[in-house]
PDB file of C-alpha atoms and ligand atoms in Angstrom:
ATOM      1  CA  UNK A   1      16.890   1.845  10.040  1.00  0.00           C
ATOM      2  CA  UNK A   2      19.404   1.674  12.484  1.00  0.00           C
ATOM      3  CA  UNK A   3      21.257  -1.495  11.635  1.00  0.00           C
ATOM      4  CA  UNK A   4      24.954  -0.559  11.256  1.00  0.00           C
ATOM      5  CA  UNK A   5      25.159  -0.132   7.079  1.00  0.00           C
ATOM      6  CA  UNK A   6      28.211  -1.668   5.375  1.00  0.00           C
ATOM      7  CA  UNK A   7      31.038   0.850   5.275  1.00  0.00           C
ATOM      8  CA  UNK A   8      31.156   1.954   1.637  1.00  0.00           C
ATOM      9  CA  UNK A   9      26.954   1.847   0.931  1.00  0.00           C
ATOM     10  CA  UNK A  10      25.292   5.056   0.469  1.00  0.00           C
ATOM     11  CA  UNK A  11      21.934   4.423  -0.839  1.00  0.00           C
ATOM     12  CA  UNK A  12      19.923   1.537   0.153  1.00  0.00           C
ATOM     13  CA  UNK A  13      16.554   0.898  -1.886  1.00  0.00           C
ATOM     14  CA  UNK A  14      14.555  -1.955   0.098  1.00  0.00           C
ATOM     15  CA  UNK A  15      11.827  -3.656  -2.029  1.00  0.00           C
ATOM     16  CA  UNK A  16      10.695  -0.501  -3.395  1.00  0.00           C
ATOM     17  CA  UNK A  17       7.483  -0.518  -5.950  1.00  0.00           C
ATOM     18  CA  UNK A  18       5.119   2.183  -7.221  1.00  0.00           C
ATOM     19  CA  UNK A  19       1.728   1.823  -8.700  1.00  0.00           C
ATOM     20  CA  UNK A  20       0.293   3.992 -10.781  1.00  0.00           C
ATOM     21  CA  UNK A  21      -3.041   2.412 -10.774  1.00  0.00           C
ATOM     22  CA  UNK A  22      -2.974  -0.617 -12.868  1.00  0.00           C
ATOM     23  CA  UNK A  23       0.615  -0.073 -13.698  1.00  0.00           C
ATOM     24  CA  UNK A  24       3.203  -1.466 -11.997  1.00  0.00           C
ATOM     25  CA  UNK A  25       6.075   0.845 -12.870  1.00  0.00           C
ATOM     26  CA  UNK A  26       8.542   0.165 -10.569  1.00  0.00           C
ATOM     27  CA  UNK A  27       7.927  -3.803  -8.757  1.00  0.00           C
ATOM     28  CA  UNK A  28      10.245  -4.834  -5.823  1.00  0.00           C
ATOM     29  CA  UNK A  29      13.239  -3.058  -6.257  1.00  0.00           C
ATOM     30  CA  UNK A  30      16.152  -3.655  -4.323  1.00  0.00           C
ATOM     31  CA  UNK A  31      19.681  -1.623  -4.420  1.00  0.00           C
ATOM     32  CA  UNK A  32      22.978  -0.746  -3.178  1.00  0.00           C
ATOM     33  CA  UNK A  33      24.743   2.051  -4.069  1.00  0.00           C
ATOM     34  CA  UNK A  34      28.201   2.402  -3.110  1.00  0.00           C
ATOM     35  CA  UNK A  35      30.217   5.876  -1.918  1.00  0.00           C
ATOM     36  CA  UNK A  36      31.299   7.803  -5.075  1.00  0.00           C
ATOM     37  CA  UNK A  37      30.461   5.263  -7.746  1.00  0.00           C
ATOM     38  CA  UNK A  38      28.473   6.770 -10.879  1.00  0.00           C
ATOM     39  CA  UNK A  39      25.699   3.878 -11.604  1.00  0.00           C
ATOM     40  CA  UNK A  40      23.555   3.656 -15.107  1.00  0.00           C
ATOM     41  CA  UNK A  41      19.677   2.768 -14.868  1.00  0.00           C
ATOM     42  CA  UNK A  42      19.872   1.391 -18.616  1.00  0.00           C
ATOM     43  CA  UNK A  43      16.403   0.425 -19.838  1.00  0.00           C
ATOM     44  CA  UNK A  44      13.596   0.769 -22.747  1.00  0.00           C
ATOM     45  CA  UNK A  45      10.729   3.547 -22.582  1.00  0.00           C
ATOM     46  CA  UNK A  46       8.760   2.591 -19.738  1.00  0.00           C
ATOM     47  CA  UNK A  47      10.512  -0.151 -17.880  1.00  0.00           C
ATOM     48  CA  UNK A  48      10.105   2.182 -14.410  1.00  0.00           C
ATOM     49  CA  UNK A  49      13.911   3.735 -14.912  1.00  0.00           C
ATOM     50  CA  UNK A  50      12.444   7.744 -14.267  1.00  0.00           C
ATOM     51  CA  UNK A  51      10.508   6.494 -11.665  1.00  0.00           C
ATOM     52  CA  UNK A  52      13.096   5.006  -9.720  1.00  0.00           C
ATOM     53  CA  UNK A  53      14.796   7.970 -10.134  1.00  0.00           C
ATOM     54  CA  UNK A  54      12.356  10.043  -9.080  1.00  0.00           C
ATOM     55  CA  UNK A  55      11.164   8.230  -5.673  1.00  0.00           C
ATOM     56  CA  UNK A  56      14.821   9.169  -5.247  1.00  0.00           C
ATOM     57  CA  UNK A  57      14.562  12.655  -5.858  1.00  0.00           C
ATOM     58  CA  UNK A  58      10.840  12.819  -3.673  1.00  0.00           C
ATOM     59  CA  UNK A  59       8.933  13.549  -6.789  1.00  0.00           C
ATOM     60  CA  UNK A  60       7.152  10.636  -6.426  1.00  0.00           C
ATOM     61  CA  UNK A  61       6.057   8.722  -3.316  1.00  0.00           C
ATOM     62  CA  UNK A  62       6.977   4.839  -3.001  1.00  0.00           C
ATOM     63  CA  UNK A  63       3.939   2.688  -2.993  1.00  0.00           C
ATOM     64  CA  UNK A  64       6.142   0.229  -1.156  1.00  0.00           C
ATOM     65  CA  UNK A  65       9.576  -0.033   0.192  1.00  0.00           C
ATOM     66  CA  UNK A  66      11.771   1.868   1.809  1.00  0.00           C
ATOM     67  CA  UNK A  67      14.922   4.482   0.342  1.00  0.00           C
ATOM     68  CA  UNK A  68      17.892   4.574   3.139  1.00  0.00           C
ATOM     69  CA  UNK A  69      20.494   7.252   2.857  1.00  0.00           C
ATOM     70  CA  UNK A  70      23.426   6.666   4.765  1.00  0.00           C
ATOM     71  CA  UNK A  71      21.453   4.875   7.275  1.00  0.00           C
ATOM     72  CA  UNK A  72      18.638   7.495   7.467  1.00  0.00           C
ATOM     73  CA  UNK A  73      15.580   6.646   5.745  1.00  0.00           C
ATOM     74  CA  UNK A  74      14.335   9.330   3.662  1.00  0.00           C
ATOM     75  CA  UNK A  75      11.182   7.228   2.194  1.00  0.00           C
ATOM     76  CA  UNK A  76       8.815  10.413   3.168  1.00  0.00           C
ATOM     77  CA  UNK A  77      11.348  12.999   3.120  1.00  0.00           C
ATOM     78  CA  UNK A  78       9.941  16.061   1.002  1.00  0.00           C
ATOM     79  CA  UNK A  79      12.587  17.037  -2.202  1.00  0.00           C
ATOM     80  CA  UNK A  80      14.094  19.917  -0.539  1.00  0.00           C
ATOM     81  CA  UNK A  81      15.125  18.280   2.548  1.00  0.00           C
ATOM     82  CA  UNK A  82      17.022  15.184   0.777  1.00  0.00           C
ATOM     83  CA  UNK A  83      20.997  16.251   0.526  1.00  0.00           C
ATOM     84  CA  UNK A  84      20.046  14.478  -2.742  1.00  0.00           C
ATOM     85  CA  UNK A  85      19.817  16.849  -6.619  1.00  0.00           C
ATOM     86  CA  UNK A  86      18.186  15.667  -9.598  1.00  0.00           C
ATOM     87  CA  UNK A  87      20.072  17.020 -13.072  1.00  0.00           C
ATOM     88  CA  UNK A  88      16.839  16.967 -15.612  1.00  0.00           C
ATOM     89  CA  UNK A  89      17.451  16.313 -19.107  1.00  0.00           C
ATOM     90  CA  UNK A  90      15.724  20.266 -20.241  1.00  0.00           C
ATOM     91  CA  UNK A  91      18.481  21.539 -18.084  1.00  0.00           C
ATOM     92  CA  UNK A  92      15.513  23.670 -16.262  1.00  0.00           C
ATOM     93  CA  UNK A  93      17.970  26.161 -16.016  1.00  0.00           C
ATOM     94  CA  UNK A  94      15.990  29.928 -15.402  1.00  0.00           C
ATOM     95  CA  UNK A  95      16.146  31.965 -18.570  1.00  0.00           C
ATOM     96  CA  UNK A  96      16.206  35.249 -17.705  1.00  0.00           C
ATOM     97  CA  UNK A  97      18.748  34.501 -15.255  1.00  0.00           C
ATOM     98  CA  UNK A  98      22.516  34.943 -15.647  1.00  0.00           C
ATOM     99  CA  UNK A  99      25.003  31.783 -15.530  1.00  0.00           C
ATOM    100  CA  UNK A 100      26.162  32.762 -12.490  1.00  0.00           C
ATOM    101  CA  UNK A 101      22.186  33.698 -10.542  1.00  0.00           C
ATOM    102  CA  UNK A 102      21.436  30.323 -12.160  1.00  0.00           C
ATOM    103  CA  UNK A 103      24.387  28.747 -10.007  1.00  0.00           C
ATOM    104  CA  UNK A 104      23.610  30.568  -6.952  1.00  0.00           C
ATOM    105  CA  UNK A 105      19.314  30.470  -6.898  1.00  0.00           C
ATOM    106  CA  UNK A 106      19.352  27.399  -4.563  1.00  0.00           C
ATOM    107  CA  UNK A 107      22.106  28.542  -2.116  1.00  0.00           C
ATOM    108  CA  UNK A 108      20.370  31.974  -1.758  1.00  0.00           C
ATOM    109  CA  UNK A 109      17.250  30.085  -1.072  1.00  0.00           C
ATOM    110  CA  UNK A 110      19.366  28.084   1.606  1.00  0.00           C
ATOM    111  CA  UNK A 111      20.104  31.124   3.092  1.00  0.00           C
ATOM    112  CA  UNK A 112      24.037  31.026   2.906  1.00  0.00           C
ATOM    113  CA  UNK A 113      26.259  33.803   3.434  1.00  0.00           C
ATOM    114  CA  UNK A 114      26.771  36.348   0.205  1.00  0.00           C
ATOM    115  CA  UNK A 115      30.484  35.596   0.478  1.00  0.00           C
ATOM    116  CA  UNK A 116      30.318  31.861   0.861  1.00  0.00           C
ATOM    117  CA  UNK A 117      27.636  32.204  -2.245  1.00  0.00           C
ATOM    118  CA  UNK A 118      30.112  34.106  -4.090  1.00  0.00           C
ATOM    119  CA  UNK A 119      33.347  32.084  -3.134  1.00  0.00           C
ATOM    120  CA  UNK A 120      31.031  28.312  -4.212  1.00  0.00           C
ATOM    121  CA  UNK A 121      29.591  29.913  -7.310  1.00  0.00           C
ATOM    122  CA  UNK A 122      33.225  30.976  -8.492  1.00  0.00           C
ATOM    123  CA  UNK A 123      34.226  27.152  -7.768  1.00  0.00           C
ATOM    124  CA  UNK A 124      31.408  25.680  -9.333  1.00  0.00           C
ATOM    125  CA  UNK A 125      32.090  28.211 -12.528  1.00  0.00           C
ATOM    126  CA  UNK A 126      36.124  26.699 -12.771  1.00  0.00           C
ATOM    127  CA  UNK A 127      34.827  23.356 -11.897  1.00  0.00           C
ATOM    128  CA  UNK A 128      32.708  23.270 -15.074  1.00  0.00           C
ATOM    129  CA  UNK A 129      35.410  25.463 -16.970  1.00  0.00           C
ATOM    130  CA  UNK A 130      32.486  28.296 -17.553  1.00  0.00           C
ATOM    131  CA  UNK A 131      34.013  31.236 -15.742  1.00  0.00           C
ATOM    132  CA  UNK A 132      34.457  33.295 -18.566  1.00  0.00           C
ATOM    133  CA  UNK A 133      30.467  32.987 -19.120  1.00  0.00           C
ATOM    134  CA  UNK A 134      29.145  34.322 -15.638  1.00  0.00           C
ATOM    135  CA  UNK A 135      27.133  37.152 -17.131  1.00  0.00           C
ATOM    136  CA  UNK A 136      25.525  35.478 -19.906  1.00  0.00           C
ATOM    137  CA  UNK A 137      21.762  34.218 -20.067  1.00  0.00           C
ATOM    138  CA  UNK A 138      21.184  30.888 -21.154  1.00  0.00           C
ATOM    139  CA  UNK A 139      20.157  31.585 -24.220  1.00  0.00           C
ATOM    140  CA  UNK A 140      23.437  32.805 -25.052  1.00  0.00           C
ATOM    141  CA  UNK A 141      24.903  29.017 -25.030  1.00  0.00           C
ATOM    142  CA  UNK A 142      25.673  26.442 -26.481  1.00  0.00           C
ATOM    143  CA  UNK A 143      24.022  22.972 -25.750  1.00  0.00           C
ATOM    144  CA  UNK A 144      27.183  21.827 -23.958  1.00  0.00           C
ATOM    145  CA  UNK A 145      27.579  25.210 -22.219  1.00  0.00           C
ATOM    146  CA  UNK A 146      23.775  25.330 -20.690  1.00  0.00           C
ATOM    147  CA  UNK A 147      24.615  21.416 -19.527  1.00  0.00           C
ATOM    148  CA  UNK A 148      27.530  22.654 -17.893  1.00  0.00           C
ATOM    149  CA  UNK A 149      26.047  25.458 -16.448  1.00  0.00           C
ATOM    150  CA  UNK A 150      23.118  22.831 -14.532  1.00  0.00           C
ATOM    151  CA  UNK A 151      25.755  20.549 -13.596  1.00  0.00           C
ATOM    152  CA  UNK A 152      27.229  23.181 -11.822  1.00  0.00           C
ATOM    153  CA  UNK A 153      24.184  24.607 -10.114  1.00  0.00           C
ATOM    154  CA  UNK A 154      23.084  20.871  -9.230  1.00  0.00           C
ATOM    155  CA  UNK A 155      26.651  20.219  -7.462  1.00  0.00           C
ATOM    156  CA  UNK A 156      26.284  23.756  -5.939  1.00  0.00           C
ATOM    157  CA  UNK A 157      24.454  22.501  -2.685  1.00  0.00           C
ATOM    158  CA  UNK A 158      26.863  19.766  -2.182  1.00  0.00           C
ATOM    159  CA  UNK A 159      24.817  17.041  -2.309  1.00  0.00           C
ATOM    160  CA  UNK A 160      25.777  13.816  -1.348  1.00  0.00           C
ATOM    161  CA  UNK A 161      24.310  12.082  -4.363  1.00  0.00           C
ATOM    162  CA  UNK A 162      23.724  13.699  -7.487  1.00  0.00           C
ATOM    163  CA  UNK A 163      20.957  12.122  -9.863  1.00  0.00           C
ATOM    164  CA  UNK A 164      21.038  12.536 -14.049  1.00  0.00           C
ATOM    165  CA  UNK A 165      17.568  12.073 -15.562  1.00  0.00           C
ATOM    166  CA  UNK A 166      18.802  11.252 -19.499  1.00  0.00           C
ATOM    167  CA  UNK A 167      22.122  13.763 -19.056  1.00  0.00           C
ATOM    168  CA  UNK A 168      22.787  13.750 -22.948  1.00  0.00           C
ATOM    169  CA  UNK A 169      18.751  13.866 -24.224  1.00  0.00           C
ATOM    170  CA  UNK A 170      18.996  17.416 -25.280  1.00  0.00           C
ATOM    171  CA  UNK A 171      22.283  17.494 -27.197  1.00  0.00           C
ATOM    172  CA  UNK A 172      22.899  16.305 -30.620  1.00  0.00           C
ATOM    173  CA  UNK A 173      25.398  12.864 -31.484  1.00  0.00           C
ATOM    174  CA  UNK A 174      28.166  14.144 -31.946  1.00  0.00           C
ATOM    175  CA  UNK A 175      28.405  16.722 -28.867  1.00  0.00           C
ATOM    176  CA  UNK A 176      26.795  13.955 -26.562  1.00  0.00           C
ATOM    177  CA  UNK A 177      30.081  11.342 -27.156  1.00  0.00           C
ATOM    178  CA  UNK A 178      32.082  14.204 -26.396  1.00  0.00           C
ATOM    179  CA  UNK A 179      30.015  15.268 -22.981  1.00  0.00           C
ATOM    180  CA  UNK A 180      29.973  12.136 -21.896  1.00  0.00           C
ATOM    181  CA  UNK A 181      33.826  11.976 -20.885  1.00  0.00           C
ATOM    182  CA  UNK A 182      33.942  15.459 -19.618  1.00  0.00           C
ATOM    183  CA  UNK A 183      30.718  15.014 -17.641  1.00  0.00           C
ATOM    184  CA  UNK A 184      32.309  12.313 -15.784  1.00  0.00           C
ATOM    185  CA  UNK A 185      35.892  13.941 -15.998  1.00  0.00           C
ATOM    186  CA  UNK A 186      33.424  16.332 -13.415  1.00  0.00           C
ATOM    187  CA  UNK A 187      32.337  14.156 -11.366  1.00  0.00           C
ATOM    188  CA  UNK A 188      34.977  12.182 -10.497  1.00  0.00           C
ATOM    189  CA  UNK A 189      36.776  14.936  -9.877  1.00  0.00           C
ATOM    190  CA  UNK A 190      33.856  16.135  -7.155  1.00  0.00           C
ATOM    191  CA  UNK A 191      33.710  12.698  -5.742  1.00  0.00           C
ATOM    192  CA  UNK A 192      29.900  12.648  -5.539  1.00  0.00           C
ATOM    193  CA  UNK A 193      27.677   9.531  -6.132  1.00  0.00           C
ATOM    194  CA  UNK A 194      25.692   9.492  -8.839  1.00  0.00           C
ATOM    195  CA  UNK A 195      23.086   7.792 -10.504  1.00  0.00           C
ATOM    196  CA  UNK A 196      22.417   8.386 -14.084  1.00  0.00           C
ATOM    197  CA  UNK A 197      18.995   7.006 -16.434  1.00  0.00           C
ATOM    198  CA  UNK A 198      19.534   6.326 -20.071  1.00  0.00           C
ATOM    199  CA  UNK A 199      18.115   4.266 -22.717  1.00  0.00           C
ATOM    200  CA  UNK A 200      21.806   4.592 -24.515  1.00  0.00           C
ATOM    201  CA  UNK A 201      23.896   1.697 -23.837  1.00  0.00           C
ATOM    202  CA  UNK A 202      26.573   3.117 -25.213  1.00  0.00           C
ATOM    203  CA  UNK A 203      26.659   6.159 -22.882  1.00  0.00           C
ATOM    204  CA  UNK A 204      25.704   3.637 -20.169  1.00  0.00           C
ATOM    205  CA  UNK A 205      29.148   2.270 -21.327  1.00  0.00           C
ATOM    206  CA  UNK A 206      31.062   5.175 -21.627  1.00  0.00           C
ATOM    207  CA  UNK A 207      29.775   7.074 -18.358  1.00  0.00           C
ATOM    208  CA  UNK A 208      29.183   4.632 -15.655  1.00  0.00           C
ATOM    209  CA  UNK A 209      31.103   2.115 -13.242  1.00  0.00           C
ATOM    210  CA  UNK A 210      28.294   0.246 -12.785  1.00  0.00           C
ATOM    211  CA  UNK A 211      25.365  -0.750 -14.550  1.00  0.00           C
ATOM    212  CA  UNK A 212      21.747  -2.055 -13.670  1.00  0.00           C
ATOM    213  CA  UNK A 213      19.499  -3.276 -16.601  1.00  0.00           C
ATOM    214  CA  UNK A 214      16.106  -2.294 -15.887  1.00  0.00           C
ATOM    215  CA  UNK A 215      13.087  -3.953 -17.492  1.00  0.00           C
ATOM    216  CA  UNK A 216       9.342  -3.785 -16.399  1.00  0.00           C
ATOM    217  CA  UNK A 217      10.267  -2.350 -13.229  1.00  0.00           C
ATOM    218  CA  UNK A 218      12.518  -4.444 -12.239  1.00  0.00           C
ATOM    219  CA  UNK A 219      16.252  -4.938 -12.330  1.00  0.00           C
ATOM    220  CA  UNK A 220      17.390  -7.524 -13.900  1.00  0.00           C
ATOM    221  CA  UNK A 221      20.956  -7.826 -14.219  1.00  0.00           C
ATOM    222  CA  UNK A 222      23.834  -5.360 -12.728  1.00  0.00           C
ATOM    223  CA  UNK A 223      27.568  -5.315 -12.957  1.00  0.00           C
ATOM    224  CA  UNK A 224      30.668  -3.271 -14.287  1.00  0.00           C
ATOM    225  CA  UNK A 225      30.347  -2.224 -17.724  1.00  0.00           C
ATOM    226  CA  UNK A 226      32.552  -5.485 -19.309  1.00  0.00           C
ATOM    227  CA  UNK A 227      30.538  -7.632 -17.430  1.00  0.00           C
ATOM    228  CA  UNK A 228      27.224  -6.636 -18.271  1.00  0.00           C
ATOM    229  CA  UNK A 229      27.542  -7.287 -22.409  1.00  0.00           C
ATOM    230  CA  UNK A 230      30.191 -10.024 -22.619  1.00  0.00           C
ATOM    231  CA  UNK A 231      28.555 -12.715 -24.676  1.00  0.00           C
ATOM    232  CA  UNK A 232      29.031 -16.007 -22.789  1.00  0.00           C
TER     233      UNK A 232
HETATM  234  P1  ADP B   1      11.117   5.025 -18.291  1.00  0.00           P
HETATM  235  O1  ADP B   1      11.713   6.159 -17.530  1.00  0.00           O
HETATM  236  O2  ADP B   1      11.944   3.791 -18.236  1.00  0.00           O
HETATM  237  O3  ADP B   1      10.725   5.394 -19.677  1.00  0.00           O
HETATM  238  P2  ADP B   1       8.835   5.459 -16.576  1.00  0.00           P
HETATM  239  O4  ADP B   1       9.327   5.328 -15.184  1.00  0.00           O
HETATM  240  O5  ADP B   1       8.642   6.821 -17.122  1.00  0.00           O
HETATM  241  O6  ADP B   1       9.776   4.607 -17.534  1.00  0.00           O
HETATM  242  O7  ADP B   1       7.446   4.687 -16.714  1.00  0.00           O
HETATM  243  C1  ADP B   1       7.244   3.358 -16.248  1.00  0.00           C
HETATM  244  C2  ADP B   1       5.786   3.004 -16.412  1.00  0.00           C
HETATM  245  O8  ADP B   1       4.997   3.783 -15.514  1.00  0.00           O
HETATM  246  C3  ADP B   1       5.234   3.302 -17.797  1.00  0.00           C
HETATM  247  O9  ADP B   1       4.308   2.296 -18.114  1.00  0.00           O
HETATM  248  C4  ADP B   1       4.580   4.645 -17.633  1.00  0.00           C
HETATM  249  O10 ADP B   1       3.545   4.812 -18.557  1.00  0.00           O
HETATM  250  C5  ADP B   1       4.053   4.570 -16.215  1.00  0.00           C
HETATM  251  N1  ADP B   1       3.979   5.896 -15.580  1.00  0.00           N
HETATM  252  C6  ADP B   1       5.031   6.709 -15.285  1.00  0.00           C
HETATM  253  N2  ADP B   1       4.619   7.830 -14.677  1.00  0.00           N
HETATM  254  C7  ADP B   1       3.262   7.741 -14.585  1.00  0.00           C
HETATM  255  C8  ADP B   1       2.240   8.590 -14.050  1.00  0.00           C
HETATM  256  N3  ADP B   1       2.544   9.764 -13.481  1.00  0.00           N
HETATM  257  N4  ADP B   1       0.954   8.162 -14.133  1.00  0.00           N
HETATM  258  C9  ADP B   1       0.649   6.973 -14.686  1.00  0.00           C
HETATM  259  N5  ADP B   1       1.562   6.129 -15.202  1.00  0.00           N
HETATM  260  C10 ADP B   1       2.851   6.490 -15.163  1.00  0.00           C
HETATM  261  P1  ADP B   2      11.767  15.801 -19.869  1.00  0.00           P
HETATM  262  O1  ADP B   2      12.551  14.584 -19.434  1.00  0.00           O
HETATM  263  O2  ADP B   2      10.458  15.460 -20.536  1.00  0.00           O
HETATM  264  O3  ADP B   2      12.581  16.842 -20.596  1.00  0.00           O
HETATM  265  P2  ADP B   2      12.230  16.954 -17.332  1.00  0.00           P
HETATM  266  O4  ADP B   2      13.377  16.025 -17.162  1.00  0.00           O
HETATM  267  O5  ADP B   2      12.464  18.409 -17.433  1.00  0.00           O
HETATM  268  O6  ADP B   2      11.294  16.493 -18.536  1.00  0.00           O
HETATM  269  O7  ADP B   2      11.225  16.743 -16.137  1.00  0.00           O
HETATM  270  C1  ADP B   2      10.780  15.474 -15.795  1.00  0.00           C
HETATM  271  C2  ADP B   2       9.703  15.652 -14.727  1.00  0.00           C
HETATM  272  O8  ADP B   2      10.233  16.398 -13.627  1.00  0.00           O
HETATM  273  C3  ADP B   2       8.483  16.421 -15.215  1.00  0.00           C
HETATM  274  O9  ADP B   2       7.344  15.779 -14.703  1.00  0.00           O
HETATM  275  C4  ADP B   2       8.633  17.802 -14.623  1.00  0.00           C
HETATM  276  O10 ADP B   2       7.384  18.363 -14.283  1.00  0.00           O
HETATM  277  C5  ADP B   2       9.431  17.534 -13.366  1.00  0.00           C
HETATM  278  N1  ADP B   2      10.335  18.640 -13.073  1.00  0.00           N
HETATM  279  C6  ADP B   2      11.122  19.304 -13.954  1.00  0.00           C
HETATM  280  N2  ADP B   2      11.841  20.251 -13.350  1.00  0.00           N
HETATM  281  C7  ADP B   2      11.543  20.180 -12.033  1.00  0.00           C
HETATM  282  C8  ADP B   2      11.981  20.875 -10.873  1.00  0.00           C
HETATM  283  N3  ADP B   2      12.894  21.829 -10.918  1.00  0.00           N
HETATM  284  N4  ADP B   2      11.438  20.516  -9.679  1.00  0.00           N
HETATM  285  C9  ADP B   2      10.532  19.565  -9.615  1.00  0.00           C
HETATM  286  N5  ADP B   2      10.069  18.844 -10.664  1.00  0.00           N
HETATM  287  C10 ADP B   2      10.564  19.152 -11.857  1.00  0.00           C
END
């Protein structure tokens, strides 16, 4: 992929499709994503939405297609070397780690400086106003605390796109309305890309700039939020 990319596109998924044998999950998906815009998969159980999400991530292997990041395709690049996080919906957060070796784990394992570790944990710790909860285990949260605490760790790294597999699945109704705005309040204020899944149009509503309605693997409609549900 060397053809010059239009200015403001990150991500570029070219006719991607995965097979799991006789399901197609994901069939012929094609995608922009544009610099710093927070885009909602919004789809039923099963119409291919994780699996996008994962080919993304390098869980899962494209049967077809290419994934372009910032010109550079990353179709067969292993998870660890994509400058790309996945957020999971269980948080996957280590339990019998504190908040603040929960933030640090994957910049330790990057082999950063103790001081830089220390200075980026500290930022990621105001950035999700948690610094008063450093020394605490996860268990010793709340819902909305331990999803802080992983958005934090998964914005640690830096990465230049940030992926959100179901972000409000583990909380209950009336925290998720309320995590909604200050998850995005977040990541706004960090500036990175993200791409969220949900089968909550509302939240799809609430969180995102952009939507894309997926349905047996493929994407059927996109557009800005008002767009997407005005009745013609
Ligand atoms: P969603 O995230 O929208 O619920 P998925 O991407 O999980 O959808 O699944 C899309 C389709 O692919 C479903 O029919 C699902 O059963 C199938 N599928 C997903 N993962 C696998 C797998 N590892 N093996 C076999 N089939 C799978
Ligand atoms: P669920 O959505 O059912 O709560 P998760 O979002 O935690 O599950 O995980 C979705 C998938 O990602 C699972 O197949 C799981 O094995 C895998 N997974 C979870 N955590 C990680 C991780 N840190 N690295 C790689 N794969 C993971």
């Amino acid at each position: 992929g060397n053809a010059p990319e239009k200015k403001d596109v990150i991500l570029r998924i070219d006719n991607v499709s995965k097979r799991f044998d006789a399901t197609l999950a994901v069939d012929s998906v094609s995608l922009d994503i544009y610099k710093g815009e927070i885009f909602a998969l919004l789809g039923g159980s099963g119409s291919g939405k994780s699996t996008l999400l994962r080919m993304l991530a390098g869980f899962e292997k494209p049967t077809s297609g290419r994934i372009i990041l910032e010109g550079q395709d990353i179709t067969s690049l292993p998870p660890y070397e994509r400058p790309i996080n996945m957020m999971f919906q269980s948080y996957a957060l280590f339990p019998h780690m504190s908040v603040e070796k929960n933030i640090a784990f994957g910049l330790k394992q990057d082999g950063l400086p103790r001081a830089e570790i220390a200075d980026r944990v500290a930022e990621m710790l105001r950035l999700v106003h948690m610094s008063q909860y450093a020394r605490r285990k996860p268990h010793q949260l709340s819902g909305g605390q331990r999803q802080r605490v992983a958005l934090a760790r998964s914005l640690a790294k830096r990465p230049k796109m940030l992926l959100l597999d179901e972000p409000m699945g583990a909380l209950d109704k009336k925290l998720r309305t309320e995590m909604q705005l200050e998850v995005v309040d977040i990541l706004e204020n960090v500036g990175v890309t993200c791409m969220l899944v949900t089968h909550d149009q509302e939240e799809a509503m609430t969180m995102a700039n952009r939507i894309g309605i997926m349905d047996s693997g493929w994407i059927v409609q996109t557009g800005a939020p008002k767009d997407i549900y005005e009745t013609p």
